[in-house]
Amino acid sequence: MSAPVFLNALRAFEASARHQSFSAAASELNVTPAAVGQLVRSLEEWLGVALFHRGVGGRARLVLTDVAARALPDIQAGFDRLNLGFERLKEGSPVGVLTVTVSPAFAAKWLLPRLDGFQHAWPDTDVRLDTSLKLADFATQGIDIGVRYGAGHWPGLEAEKLMEEEVFPVCSPKFLERHPRLRKPDDLNGLTLIDDLSVDRQAGFVTWDAWLEDVSKKPMKARASLKINNSAAVLQAAIDGHGVALARSVLARDDLTSGRLIRLFPTIARPSELAYYIVYRSECADLPRLVAFRQWLLDEASRSENSG
C-alpha cells in the first residue's frame, strides 16, 4: 500500500470510528460513504485484522474491535501532530486560514462588529468562524483559537482571561416609557422577564431567580416569562420591547452605548462568577496567526472596557 493511500485509509478509519458511521465520516471528509468503506476495508486487508464490528441498524452501526480501540488514541494523536507540523510548514507563508471558535451570541454581539480591525491589520489571513454552543474539539476539527465563557478550565487547552462581566436588567426605551414606575427590583412584579436558556445550567451562571433572590427585599409574585436559548436573541427581544432581560455586560455593551437598551437599577452591581477566556492548545501557542489574533483580542477587550 502506497503512503498516500495508507494515510487516507487511516483518516477514513479515524473519522469512521469517531462518528461510528461511514456516512458521517464521508460527510466530514467530502467523499462518498462507499469510498470511506472501501478505504477501511483496504486497511483491514492490509493489516489482516478487523477494525469494526458492523451492525445492521441503530445509531451506532460501527463498533470498534478491541485492537482498533487500543490503537485509535495513538492514531488520533498522530494526526494531531501531523496537522501541527503542517502548520509549522506554513509559518513562513504570508497567507493562511485562522479557524476561530466562539458562541453564536459572542460572534454577533462582540466579535463581528470589531473583526474588520483584525482583517485590516492582517489582510492575508482568512478568518474562518466556527460558531456553536457545543464545545469544539480543537485537534480533530482543526481549531486554532477560541473564546469560551465559563470558569476557565477546559481539559487540554490553555485559558487566558479576556473579559470579566456583570449581569443586570435591561429593557428598551419604549418599554420603560410604558412602565415609568420601574425604579426598583420589586417593580418587576407582573412584568415579562426574558430568560436566557443558552447557559443557565452552567454552574455559576446568574439566572433571573438567583438575581431576584439576591436583590429583592420581598418575595416576588409569579412572573410571566419568555424563554430563549440564544443570548443575542434575548437582547434582541428586549430591544423589541417584549420584556426585561437579564443582560451580560460584555454582550450588551454596544446596545447600551447606542441607546437601544437601557440599564435598570444602575446602582445594583452583580458580578458574574464566569468570564470570557481565550483558549488554545499549548503546542500551538507560538503560531504567528494565533499570536496576532490573541493580542488583537486582548487589545480590543481593553479598548472596550475603557470605552464602557
CSV table of C-alpha atoms in Angstrom, one decimal:
chain,number,residue,atom,x,y,z
A,1,MET,CA,0.0,0.0,0.0
A,2,SER,CA,1.5,3.4,-1.0
A,3,ALA,CA,2.0,6.0,1.6
A,4,PRO,CA,-0.8,8.4,0.4
A,5,VAL,CA,-3.4,5.6,0.3
A,6,PHE,CA,-2.2,4.4,3.7
A,7,LEU,CA,-2.7,7.9,5.2
A,8,ASN,CA,-6.1,8.3,3.5
A,9,ALA,CA,-7.2,4.9,4.8
A,10,LEU,CA,-6.1,5.8,8.4
A,11,ARG,CA,-8.0,9.1,8.1
A,12,ALA,CA,-11.1,7.2,6.9
A,13,PHE,CA,-10.8,4.8,9.8
A,14,GLU,CA,-10.3,7.5,12.4
A,15,ALA,CA,-13.3,9.5,11.2
A,16,SER,CA,-15.5,6.4,11.0
A,17,ALA,CA,-14.5,5.4,14.5
A,18,ARG,CA,-15.3,8.9,15.9
A,19,HIS,CA,-18.7,9.1,14.2
A,20,GLN,CA,-19.5,5.4,14.3
A,21,SER,CA,-20.7,5.8,10.8
A,22,PHE,CA,-19.3,5.6,7.2
A,23,SER,CA,-21.8,8.2,6.1
A,24,ALA,CA,-20.9,10.7,8.7
A,25,ALA,CA,-17.2,10.2,8.1
A,26,ALA,CA,-17.8,10.6,4.4
A,27,SER,CA,-19.6,14.0,5.0
A,28,GLU,CA,-16.6,15.2,7.1
A,29,LEU,CA,-14.1,14.0,4.5
A,30,ASN,CA,-16.1,15.2,1.5
A,31,VAL,CA,-16.1,11.8,-0.2
A,32,THR,CA,-18.8,9.1,-0.7
A,33,PRO,CA,-19.7,6.6,2.0
A,34,ALA,CA,-18.7,3.9,-0.4
A,35,ALA,CA,-15.2,5.4,-0.7
A,36,VAL,CA,-14.8,5.5,3.0
A,37,GLY,CA,-15.9,1.9,3.4
A,38,GLN,CA,-13.5,0.8,0.7
A,39,LEU,CA,-10.6,2.6,2.3
A,40,VAL,CA,-11.4,1.0,5.7
A,41,ARG,CA,-11.7,-2.4,4.1
A,42,SER,CA,-8.4,-2.0,2.3
A,43,LEU,CA,-6.7,-1.1,5.6
A,44,GLU,CA,-8.2,-4.2,7.2
A,45,GLU,CA,-7.0,-6.4,4.4
A,46,TRP,CA,-3.5,-4.9,4.6
A,47,LEU,CA,-3.3,-5.3,8.4
A,48,GLY,CA,-5.0,-8.7,8.4
A,49,VAL,CA,-7.3,-7.7,11.3
A,50,ALA,CA,-10.9,-6.5,11.6
A,51,LEU,CA,-11.3,-2.9,12.8
A,52,PHE,CA,-15.1,-2.8,13.2
A,53,HIS,CA,-18.0,-5.0,14.3
A,54,ARG,CA,-20.5,-4.0,11.6
A,55,GLY,CA,-24.1,-3.8,12.8
A,56,VAL,CA,-27.3,-3.8,10.7
A,57,GLY,CA,-29.1,-0.9,12.3
A,58,GLY,CA,-29.4,1.6,15.1
A,59,ARG,CA,-27.4,4.7,15.9
A,60,ALA,CA,-24.1,3.0,16.3
A,61,ARG,CA,-23.7,0.7,13.3
A,62,LEU,CA,-19.9,0.6,13.6
A,63,VAL,CA,-18.4,-0.7,16.9
A,64,LEU,CA,-14.6,-0.8,17.2
A,65,THR,CA,-12.9,-4.1,17.8
A,66,ASP,CA,-10.7,-4.3,20.8
A,67,VAL,CA,-7.5,-4.0,18.8
A,68,ALA,CA,-8.8,-0.9,17.0
A,69,ALA,CA,-10.0,0.7,20.2
A,70,ARG,CA,-6.5,0.4,21.7
A,71,ALA,CA,-4.9,1.8,18.6
A,72,LEU,CA,-7.3,4.7,18.0
A,73,PRO,CA,-5.9,7.2,20.6
A,74,ASP,CA,-2.4,6.9,19.1
A,75,ILE,CA,-3.7,7.3,15.6
A,76,GLN,CA,-5.6,10.4,16.6
A,77,ALA,CA,-2.6,11.8,18.4
A,78,GLY,CA,-0.5,11.1,15.2
A,79,PHE,CA,-2.9,13.1,13.0
A,80,ASP,CA,-2.9,15.9,15.6
A,81,ARG,CA,0.9,16.1,15.3
A,82,LEU,CA,0.8,15.9,11.5
A,83,ASN,CA,-1.7,18.9,11.5
A,84,LEU,CA,0.6,20.8,13.8
A,85,GLY,CA,3.6,20.0,11.6
A,86,PHE,CA,1.7,21.2,8.6
A,87,GLU,CA,1.0,24.5,10.4
A,88,ARG,CA,4.7,24.8,11.2
A,89,LEU,CA,5.5,24.5,7.5
A,90,LYS,CA,3.1,27.3,6.8
A,91,GLU,CA,4.6,29.6,9.4
A,92,GLY,CA,6.7,31.4,6.8
A,93,SER,CA,3.8,32.0,4.5
A,94,PRO,CA,2.1,35.4,4.4
A,95,VAL,CA,-1.3,33.8,3.7
A,96,GLY,CA,-3.3,31.3,5.6
A,97,VAL,CA,-6.6,30.4,7.4
A,98,LEU,CA,-7.2,31.1,11.1
A,99,THR,CA,-10.0,29.0,12.5
A,100,VAL,CA,-11.7,30.6,15.5
A,101,THR,CA,-14.5,29.0,17.6
A,102,VAL,CA,-16.9,31.2,19.5
A,103,SER,CA,-20.5,31.1,20.6
A,104,PRO,CA,-23.1,32.5,18.1
A,105,ALA,CA,-24.0,35.2,20.6
A,106,PHE,CA,-20.4,36.3,21.2
A,107,ALA,CA,-19.9,36.4,17.5
A,108,ALA,CA,-22.9,38.5,16.8
A,109,LYS,CA,-22.7,40.9,19.7
A,110,TRP,CA,-19.0,41.4,20.2
A,111,LEU,CA,-16.6,39.8,17.7
A,112,LEU,CA,-18.1,40.5,14.3
A,113,PRO,CA,-18.7,44.2,14.9
A,114,ARG,CA,-14.9,44.5,15.6
A,115,LEU,CA,-13.4,41.9,13.3
A,116,ASP,CA,-12.7,44.4,10.5
A,117,GLY,CA,-9.8,45.8,12.6
A,118,PHE,CA,-8.0,42.4,12.6
A,119,GLN,CA,-8.7,41.8,8.9
A,120,HIS,CA,-7.3,45.3,8.1
A,121,ALA,CA,-4.1,44.6,10.1
A,122,TRP,CA,-3.7,41.1,8.7
A,123,PRO,CA,-5.2,41.2,5.2
A,124,ASP,CA,-3.5,37.9,4.1
A,125,THR,CA,-5.1,35.9,6.9
A,126,ASP,CA,-8.5,34.5,6.2
A,127,VAL,CA,-10.6,34.1,9.3
A,128,ARG,CA,-13.0,31.1,9.5
A,129,LEU,CA,-15.5,31.3,12.3
A,130,ASP,CA,-16.9,28.2,13.9
A,131,THR,CA,-20.0,29.3,15.8
A,132,SER,CA,-21.6,26.8,18.1
A,133,LEU,CA,-22.8,26.3,21.7
A,134,LYS,CA,-21.1,22.9,21.6
A,135,LEU,CA,-17.5,22.7,22.7
A,136,ALA,CA,-15.3,22.2,19.7
A,137,ASP,CA,-12.6,19.6,19.7
A,138,PHE,CA,-9.6,21.7,18.7
A,139,ALA,CA,-7.5,18.8,17.4
A,140,THR,CA,-10.0,16.9,15.3
A,141,GLN,CA,-11.8,20.0,14.0
A,142,GLY,CA,-8.7,22.0,13.2
A,143,ILE,CA,-9.5,24.9,15.5
A,144,ASP,CA,-6.6,27.3,16.1
A,145,ILE,CA,-8.1,29.6,18.9
A,146,GLY,CA,-11.4,30.4,20.5
A,147,VAL,CA,-13.2,32.4,23.1
A,148,ARG,CA,-15.2,30.4,25.7
A,149,TYR,CA,-17.5,31.5,28.5
A,150,GLY,CA,-17.1,29.7,31.8
A,151,ALA,CA,-14.9,29.2,34.9
A,152,GLY,CA,-11.6,29.0,32.9
A,153,HIS,CA,-10.9,25.3,33.0
A,154,TRP,CA,-11.1,23.2,29.8
A,155,PRO,CA,-9.1,19.9,29.6
A,156,GLY,CA,-6.2,20.1,27.0
A,157,LEU,CA,-6.5,23.9,26.5
A,158,GLU,CA,-4.7,26.9,27.8
A,159,ALA,CA,-7.1,29.5,29.1
A,160,GLU,CA,-6.3,33.2,29.4
A,161,LYS,CA,-8.9,35.6,30.8
A,162,LEU,CA,-10.2,38.0,28.3
A,163,MET,CA,-13.1,39.9,30.0
A,164,GLU,CA,-15.0,39.7,33.2
A,165,GLU,CA,-18.6,40.8,33.3
A,166,GLU,CA,-21.6,41.6,35.5
A,167,VAL,CA,-25.3,41.0,35.0
A,168,PHE,CA,-28.1,43.5,35.2
A,169,PRO,CA,-31.7,44.0,33.9
A,170,VAL,CA,-32.2,45.9,30.7
A,171,CYS,CA,-35.2,47.0,28.6
A,172,SER,CA,-35.9,49.2,25.6
A,173,PRO,CA,-36.6,52.9,25.9
A,174,LYS,CA,-40.2,52.3,24.7
A,175,PHE,CA,-40.7,49.6,27.3
A,176,LEU,CA,-39.6,51.9,30.0
A,177,GLU,CA,-42.0,54.6,28.7
A,178,ARG,CA,-44.8,52.1,29.1
A,179,HIS,CA,-43.7,51.2,32.6
A,180,PRO,CA,-42.5,54.5,34.1
A,181,ARG,CA,-42.7,53.3,37.7
A,182,LEU,CA,-39.9,50.7,37.0
A,183,ARG,CA,-37.5,52.2,39.6
A,184,LYS,CA,-36.5,49.3,41.9
A,185,PRO,CA,-36.3,45.5,41.6
A,186,ASP,CA,-39.7,45.0,43.3
A,187,ASP,CA,-41.3,46.9,40.4
A,188,LEU,CA,-40.6,43.9,38.2
A,189,ASN,CA,-43.6,42.1,39.7
A,190,GLY,CA,-46.0,41.2,37.0
A,191,LEU,CA,-43.7,42.1,34.1
A,192,THR,CA,-42.4,39.7,31.5
A,193,LEU,CA,-38.9,38.6,32.3
A,194,ILE,CA,-36.8,37.2,29.4
A,195,ASP,CA,-34.9,34.0,30.4
A,196,ASP,CA,-31.6,33.0,28.7
A,197,LEU,CA,-31.6,29.3,28.4
A,198,SER,CA,-28.3,29.0,26.5
A,199,VAL,CA,-26.0,28.7,29.5
A,200,ASP,CA,-28.4,28.7,32.5
A,201,ARG,CA,-27.5,25.2,33.5
A,202,GLN,CA,-23.8,26.0,33.8
A,203,ALA,CA,-22.5,26.3,37.4
A,204,GLY,CA,-22.1,29.9,38.3
A,205,PHE,CA,-24.4,31.4,35.7
A,206,VAL,CA,-26.7,34.1,37.1
A,207,THR,CA,-30.3,33.3,36.4
A,208,TRP,CA,-33.3,35.6,37.0
A,209,ASP,CA,-34.3,33.6,40.1
A,210,ALA,CA,-30.8,33.9,41.5
A,211,TRP,CA,-30.6,37.7,40.7
A,212,LEU,CA,-34.0,38.4,42.2
A,213,GLU,CA,-33.2,36.4,45.3
A,214,ASP,CA,-30.0,38.5,45.8
A,215,VAL,CA,-31.6,41.9,45.4
A,216,SER,CA,-35.3,41.8,46.2
A,217,LYS,CA,-36.4,42.8,49.6
A,218,LYS,CA,-39.6,40.7,49.5
A,219,PRO,CA,-40.7,37.5,47.7
A,220,MET,CA,-41.6,38.0,44.0
A,221,LYS,CA,-45.0,37.0,42.7
A,222,ALA,CA,-45.4,34.5,39.9
A,223,ARG,CA,-44.0,36.1,36.8
A,224,ALA,CA,-44.6,35.9,33.1
A,225,SER,CA,-41.5,34.7,31.2
A,226,LEU,CA,-40.2,34.4,27.7
A,227,LYS,CA,-37.6,31.7,27.4
A,228,ILE,CA,-34.9,31.9,24.6
A,229,ASN,CA,-31.9,29.6,24.1
A,230,ASN,CA,-29.7,32.3,22.4
A,231,SER,CA,-28.1,35.2,24.3
A,232,ALA,CA,-28.1,37.5,21.4
A,233,ALA,CA,-31.8,36.8,20.7
A,234,VAL,CA,-32.5,37.5,24.4
A,235,LEU,CA,-31.1,41.0,24.0
A,236,GLN,CA,-33.0,41.5,20.7
A,237,ALA,CA,-36.2,40.5,22.4
A,238,ALA,CA,-35.6,43.2,25.0
A,239,ILE,CA,-34.7,45.7,22.2
A,240,ASP,CA,-38.0,44.9,20.5
A,241,GLY,CA,-39.9,45.6,23.8
A,242,HIS,CA,-41.0,42.1,24.7
A,243,GLY,CA,-39.9,42.4,28.3
A,244,VAL,CA,-37.0,42.9,30.6
A,245,ALA,CA,-33.8,40.8,30.0
A,246,LEU,CA,-31.0,39.9,32.4
A,247,ALA,CA,-28.1,41.2,30.3
A,248,ARG,CA,-24.5,40.2,30.4
A,249,SER,CA,-22.4,43.3,30.2
A,250,VAL,CA,-20.0,42.1,27.5
A,251,LEU,CA,-22.8,41.2,25.1
A,252,ALA,CA,-25.0,44.2,25.9
A,253,ARG,CA,-22.3,46.9,25.8
A,254,ASP,CA,-22.8,48.1,22.3
A,255,ASP,CA,-26.6,48.1,22.6
A,256,LEU,CA,-26.3,50.2,25.8
A,257,THR,CA,-23.9,52.6,24.2
A,258,SER,CA,-26.2,53.1,21.2
A,259,GLY,CA,-29.3,53.6,23.3
A,260,ARG,CA,-31.1,50.5,22.0
A,261,LEU,CA,-31.2,49.2,25.6
A,262,ILE,CA,-31.3,51.0,29.0
A,263,ARG,CA,-29.8,49.5,32.1
A,264,LEU,CA,-32.2,49.4,35.0
A,265,PHE,CA,-31.3,49.9,38.7
A,266,PRO,CA,-27.7,51.0,37.7
A,267,THR,CA,-26.6,51.2,41.4
A,268,ILE,CA,-27.1,47.5,41.8
A,269,ALA,CA,-24.0,45.5,40.7
A,270,ARG,CA,-23.9,41.8,40.5
A,271,PRO,CA,-20.6,40.4,39.2
A,272,SER,CA,-20.7,37.1,37.4
A,273,GLU,CA,-18.6,34.2,38.6
A,274,LEU,CA,-18.0,33.3,34.9
A,275,ALA,CA,-15.9,35.2,32.4
A,276,TYR,CA,-14.7,35.1,28.8
A,277,TYR,CA,-11.4,33.3,28.1
A,278,ILE,CA,-9.1,33.0,25.1
A,279,VAL,CA,-8.4,29.3,24.6
A,280,TYR,CA,-5.9,27.4,22.5
A,281,ARG,CA,-3.7,24.3,22.6
A,282,SER,CA,-0.3,24.9,24.3
A,283,GLU,CA,1.6,23.3,21.4
A,284,CYS,CA,0.1,25.9,19.0
A,285,ALA,CA,0.8,28.9,21.2
A,286,ASP,CA,3.6,30.4,19.1
A,287,LEU,CA,1.9,30.1,15.7
A,288,PRO,CA,2.1,33.6,14.2
A,289,ARG,CA,-1.5,34.0,13.2
A,290,LEU,CA,-2.7,32.7,16.6
A,291,VAL,CA,-0.3,35.1,18.4
A,292,ALA,CA,-1.6,38.0,16.3
A,293,PHE,CA,-5.2,37.2,16.9
A,294,ARG,CA,-4.7,36.6,20.6
A,295,GLN,CA,-3.1,40.0,21.0
A,296,TRP,CA,-5.8,41.7,18.9
A,297,LEU,CA,-8.5,40.2,21.2
A,298,LEU,CA,-6.7,41.5,24.3
A,299,ASP,CA,-6.3,44.9,22.8
A,300,GLU,CA,-10.0,45.1,21.7
A,301,ALA,CA,-11.1,43.9,25.1
A,302,SER,CA,-9.1,46.6,26.8
A,303,ARG,CA,-10.5,49.3,24.5
A,304,SER,CA,-14.0,48.0,25.0
A,305,GLU,CA,-13.6,48.1,28.8
A,306,ASN,CA,-12.1,51.6,28.8
A,307,SER,CA,-14.8,53.0,26.5
A,308,GLY,CA,-17.5,51.4,28.6
